Amino acid sequence: KSSSRSGPGCFLWRETASAASAVAAAEMARGTLSCRSNGIVFVGICCVLLTQQLSPVTFCGLPPSQRLAKFSDPVSLVSAKAKEDPEALTAIEPKPEISFPLRLASFITGLLRPFLQAQAKFAAGDYNQVKIRGLIEQESKSAPVVLYTLSQSPFSIDAKRLLDESSIKYKEIELAPLFVLAEGENAARRAELGAMTGRTSMPHIFINGESIGGLYEGSPGLVPLIESGKLEKMVQPPKPAKKEESPLDSLIGMLR
């Protein structure tokens, strides 16, 4: 029986087994079968069995079923996998692509945080802090996910892309095309966000009224939530607190 696997290791095993079998057959044909010949046949059979059953995939390659699956229709594979294990669909679904260059740029931007905070305060000038903070608190709770963005900022653009690819709805509040162009109440919003959270860079993301920071950093940031798989669970609206029943309510309920 021929081996059911492929790969350089299995090829070597098969060649060794075939050679051993050929030597044994030649001696049998000459009528000189000996203990040595029996040993060769035994070794050849063991090689084939080891090749078929015990050799790892990295040595022998994929089994036939998996080699066939490698070239099969991906949609059919997902459907078949779902029938075997419905929970496996979550693992099969691809996650949004994370940009390494933007991750590096975010780290560099973090080093400029003191300068950006000083610039935000200077651009905002004097403003009604109580009014602006109340406005931010109201806006941040106006939707499950709220983004303060700069429309031409690559970080803001990528944050929206990641949310779109994660099928998560959000409310966008655009402050300016670029941070140096923010003025009036929008400049005051940016400065007050810095006073509230220590971050003036955009995007600034709120989930259920709580700041999670920006794209790559914060508490903990959008990308860390996506990579940890916690984003979808976090965007669910909080469950209302269960009302505690008083002893009187329980007694009335029993009498009904």
Coordinates of C-alpha atoms in Angstrom, one line a residue:
K1 CA 0.0 0.0 0.0
S2 CA 1.4 3.4 -1.0
S3 CA 1.8 6.2 1.4
S4 CA -1.1 8.7 1.7
R5 CA 1.1 11.7 2.5
S6 CA 3.5 13.8 0.5
G7 CA 6.6 15.8 1.2
P8 CA 10.4 15.4 1.1
G9 CA 10.5 13.3 4.3
C10 CA 7.8 10.9 3.1
F11 CA 9.5 10.6 -0.3
L12 CA 12.7 9.4 1.5
W13 CA 10.8 6.9 3.6
R14 CA 9.0 5.5 0.6
E15 CA 12.2 5.1 -1.4
T16 CA 13.8 3.4 1.6
A17 CA 10.8 1.0 2.0
S18 CA 10.7 0.3 -1.8
A19 CA 14.4 -0.5 -1.9
A20 CA 14.1 -2.9 1.1
S21 CA 11.2 -4.6 -0.5
A22 CA 13.0 -5.0 -3.8
V23 CA 16.1 -6.6 -2.1
A24 CA 13.8 -9.0 -0.2
A25 CA 11.9 -9.9 -3.4
A26 CA 15.2 -10.6 -5.3
E27 CA 16.4 -12.9 -2.6
M28 CA 13.1 -14.7 -2.5
A29 CA 13.2 -15.2 -6.3
R30 CA 16.7 -16.8 -5.9
G31 CA 15.3 -19.0 -3.2
T32 CA 17.8 -17.6 -0.6
L33 CA 15.4 -16.0 1.7
S34 CA 17.1 -15.7 5.1
C35 CA 16.7 -14.1 8.5
R36 CA 18.4 -11.0 7.0
S37 CA 15.8 -10.9 4.2
N38 CA 13.0 -11.3 6.7
G39 CA 14.5 -8.4 8.7
I40 CA 14.6 -6.2 5.5
V41 CA 10.9 -6.9 4.7
F42 CA 10.0 -6.1 8.3
V43 CA 11.9 -2.8 8.2
G44 CA 10.2 -1.9 4.9
I45 CA 6.7 -2.5 6.2
C46 CA 7.5 -0.5 9.4
C47 CA 8.7 2.4 7.2
V48 CA 5.5 2.5 5.3
L49 CA 3.4 2.3 8.4
L50 CA 5.4 5.0 10.1
T51 CA 5.1 7.2 7.0
Q52 CA 1.3 6.8 6.9
Q53 CA 0.5 7.0 10.6
L54 CA 3.2 8.6 12.7
S55 CA 5.1 11.1 10.7
P56 CA 4.3 14.8 11.5
V57 CA 2.8 17.1 8.9
T58 CA 5.9 19.3 8.8
F59 CA 7.8 16.2 7.7
C60 CA 5.4 14.5 5.4
G61 CA 3.2 17.3 4.3
L62 CA -0.6 17.5 4.5
P63 CA -2.9 14.5 4.5
P64 CA -5.0 14.0 1.3
S65 CA -8.2 15.5 2.8
Q66 CA -6.4 18.7 3.8
R67 CA -4.5 18.9 0.5
L68 CA -7.9 18.7 -1.3
A69 CA -9.3 21.3 1.1
K70 CA -6.4 23.7 0.3
F71 CA -7.7 24.1 -3.2
S72 CA -11.4 23.9 -2.5
D73 CA -13.9 26.8 -2.5
P74 CA -13.3 28.9 0.7
V75 CA -17.0 29.5 1.1
S76 CA -17.7 25.8 1.0
L77 CA -15.0 25.3 3.6
V78 CA -16.5 27.9 5.9
S79 CA -20.0 26.3 5.6
A80 CA -18.6 22.8 6.3
K81 CA -16.6 24.1 9.3
A82 CA -19.7 25.9 10.6
K83 CA -21.7 22.6 10.4
E84 CA -19.1 20.8 12.5
D85 CA -18.6 23.7 15.0
P86 CA -20.9 26.7 14.8
E87 CA -18.8 28.6 17.2
A88 CA -15.8 28.3 14.9
L89 CA -17.3 31.0 12.5
T90 CA -16.1 33.7 14.9
A91 CA -12.5 32.4 14.6
I92 CA -12.8 32.2 10.8
E93 CA -14.0 35.8 10.3
P94 CA -11.0 38.0 9.4
K95 CA -10.2 40.9 11.6
P96 CA -9.7 44.4 10.2
E97 CA -6.2 45.1 8.9
I98 CA -4.0 47.1 11.3
S99 CA -1.6 49.7 9.8
F100 CA 1.9 49.3 11.1
P101 CA 3.1 52.7 9.7
L102 CA 0.3 54.5 11.6
R103 CA 1.1 52.6 14.7
L104 CA 4.7 53.9 14.5
A105 CA 3.5 57.4 13.7
S106 CA 1.1 57.2 16.7
F107 CA 4.1 56.5 19.0
I108 CA 6.0 59.5 17.6
T109 CA 2.9 61.7 18.0
G110 CA 2.8 60.6 21.6
L111 CA 6.2 62.1 22.2
L112 CA 4.8 65.4 21.0
R113 CA 1.9 65.4 23.5
P114 CA 3.1 68.3 25.6
F115 CA 3.5 70.5 22.6
L116 CA 0.1 69.5 21.2
Q117 CA -1.6 70.3 24.5
A118 CA 0.1 73.7 24.7
Q119 CA -0.9 74.4 21.1
A120 CA -4.6 73.4 21.8
K121 CA -4.8 75.8 24.8
F122 CA -3.3 78.6 22.8
A123 CA -5.7 78.0 19.8
A124 CA -8.7 77.9 22.1
G125 CA -7.9 81.1 24.0
D126 CA -10.3 82.0 26.8
Y127 CA -13.5 79.9 26.7
N128 CA -16.3 79.0 29.1
Q129 CA -14.9 75.8 30.5
V130 CA -18.1 74.7 32.3
K131 CA -20.2 75.1 29.1
I132 CA -17.7 73.3 26.8
R133 CA -17.3 70.4 29.3
G134 CA -21.0 70.0 29.7
L135 CA -21.3 70.0 25.9
I136 CA -18.7 67.3 25.6
E137 CA -20.4 65.2 28.3
Q138 CA -23.7 65.5 26.5
E139 CA -22.2 64.7 23.0
S140 CA -20.2 61.7 24.3
K141 CA -23.4 60.0 25.5
S142 CA -25.5 60.8 22.5
A143 CA -24.6 57.5 20.8
P144 CA -23.0 54.2 21.8
V145 CA -19.8 55.2 19.9
V146 CA -18.8 58.8 19.4
L147 CA -15.7 60.0 17.5
Y148 CA -14.2 63.5 17.7
T149 CA -12.2 63.7 14.4
L150 CA -10.1 65.8 12.1
S151 CA -11.4 65.0 8.6
Q152 CA -8.0 65.0 6.9
S153 CA -6.1 63.2 9.7
P154 CA -4.9 59.7 8.7
F155 CA -5.6 58.6 12.2
S156 CA -9.2 59.7 12.1
I157 CA -9.7 58.2 8.7
D158 CA -8.2 54.9 9.8
A159 CA -10.3 54.8 12.9
K160 CA -13.5 55.2 10.9
R161 CA -12.3 52.4 8.5
L162 CA -11.7 50.0 11.4
L163 CA -15.2 50.7 12.8
D164 CA -16.8 50.3 9.4
E165 CA -15.0 47.0 8.8
S166 CA -16.0 45.9 12.3
S167 CA -19.7 46.7 11.4
I168 CA -20.0 49.1 14.3
K169 CA -22.1 52.2 13.9
Y170 CA -20.7 55.5 15.3
K171 CA -21.5 59.2 15.5
E172 CA -18.8 61.5 14.1
I173 CA -18.2 65.0 15.4
E174 CA -15.7 66.8 13.1
L175 CA -13.6 69.5 14.7
A176 CA -11.6 70.7 11.7
P177 CA -9.8 69.3 8.7
L178 CA -6.5 69.6 10.6
F179 CA -5.7 70.5 14.2
V180 CA -4.1 73.8 13.3
L181 CA -7.4 74.8 11.6
A182 CA -9.7 74.3 14.6
E183 CA -11.3 77.5 15.9
G184 CA -14.1 78.7 18.1
E185 CA -16.0 76.1 20.0
N186 CA -14.3 73.3 18.1
A187 CA -10.9 74.6 19.3
A188 CA -12.3 74.8 22.8
R189 CA -13.6 71.2 22.6
R190 CA -10.1 70.0 21.7
A191 CA -8.5 72.0 24.5
E192 CA -11.1 70.7 27.0
L193 CA -10.7 67.1 25.9
G194 CA -7.0 67.6 26.8
A195 CA -8.0 69.0 30.2
M196 CA -10.4 66.0 30.8
T197 CA -8.3 63.2 29.5
G198 CA -4.8 64.4 28.9
R199 CA -5.2 63.9 25.1
T200 CA -5.7 66.6 22.4
S201 CA -4.8 64.4 19.4
M202 CA -7.6 63.1 17.2
P203 CA -9.5 60.9 16.9
H204 CA -10.9 60.9 20.4
I205 CA -13.3 58.0 20.9
F206 CA -16.1 57.5 23.5
I207 CA -17.9 54.2 24.0
N208 CA -21.1 54.5 26.1
G209 CA -20.0 57.8 27.4
E210 CA -16.5 56.6 28.5
S211 CA -13.3 57.8 26.9
I212 CA -11.2 54.9 25.4
G213 CA -8.6 57.3 24.0
G214 CA -7.5 57.4 20.4
L215 CA -6.6 55.0 17.6
Y216 CA -3.5 53.1 19.1
E217 CA -3.2 54.4 22.6
G218 CA -5.4 55.6 25.4
S219 CA -7.5 53.6 27.9
P220 CA -6.8 51.3 26.1
G221 CA -7.4 52.7 22.5
L222 CA -9.4 51.4 19.6
V223 CA -6.8 49.1 18.1
P224 CA -6.0 47.3 21.4
L225 CA -9.7 46.6 21.8
I226 CA -10.0 45.2 18.3
E227 CA -6.9 43.0 18.8
S228 CA -8.1 41.7 22.1
G229 CA -11.6 40.9 20.7
K230 CA -13.3 43.1 23.3
L231 CA -14.6 45.9 21.1
E232 CA -17.9 44.3 20.1
K233 CA -18.8 43.4 23.7
M234 CA -17.8 46.9 24.9
V235 CA -20.1 48.7 22.4
Q236 CA -23.2 46.9 23.7
P237 CA -25.4 49.2 25.7
P238 CA -25.1 48.7 29.5
K239 CA -27.8 46.6 31.0
P240 CA -30.2 48.5 33.3
A241 CA -29.7 47.8 37.0
K242 CA -32.1 45.2 38.3
K243 CA -34.6 46.8 40.7
E244 CA -34.4 45.3 44.2
E245 CA -37.8 44.1 45.5
S246 CA -38.8 45.1 49.0
P247 CA -40.2 42.5 51.3
L248 CA -43.6 44.1 50.9
D249 CA -43.5 43.7 47.1
S250 CA -42.6 40.0 47.5
L251 CA -45.5 39.5 49.9
I252 CA -48.0 41.2 47.5
G253 CA -46.6 39.1 44.7
M254 CA -47.3 35.9 46.7
L255 CA -50.9 36.9 47.4
R256 CA -51.7 37.5 43.8

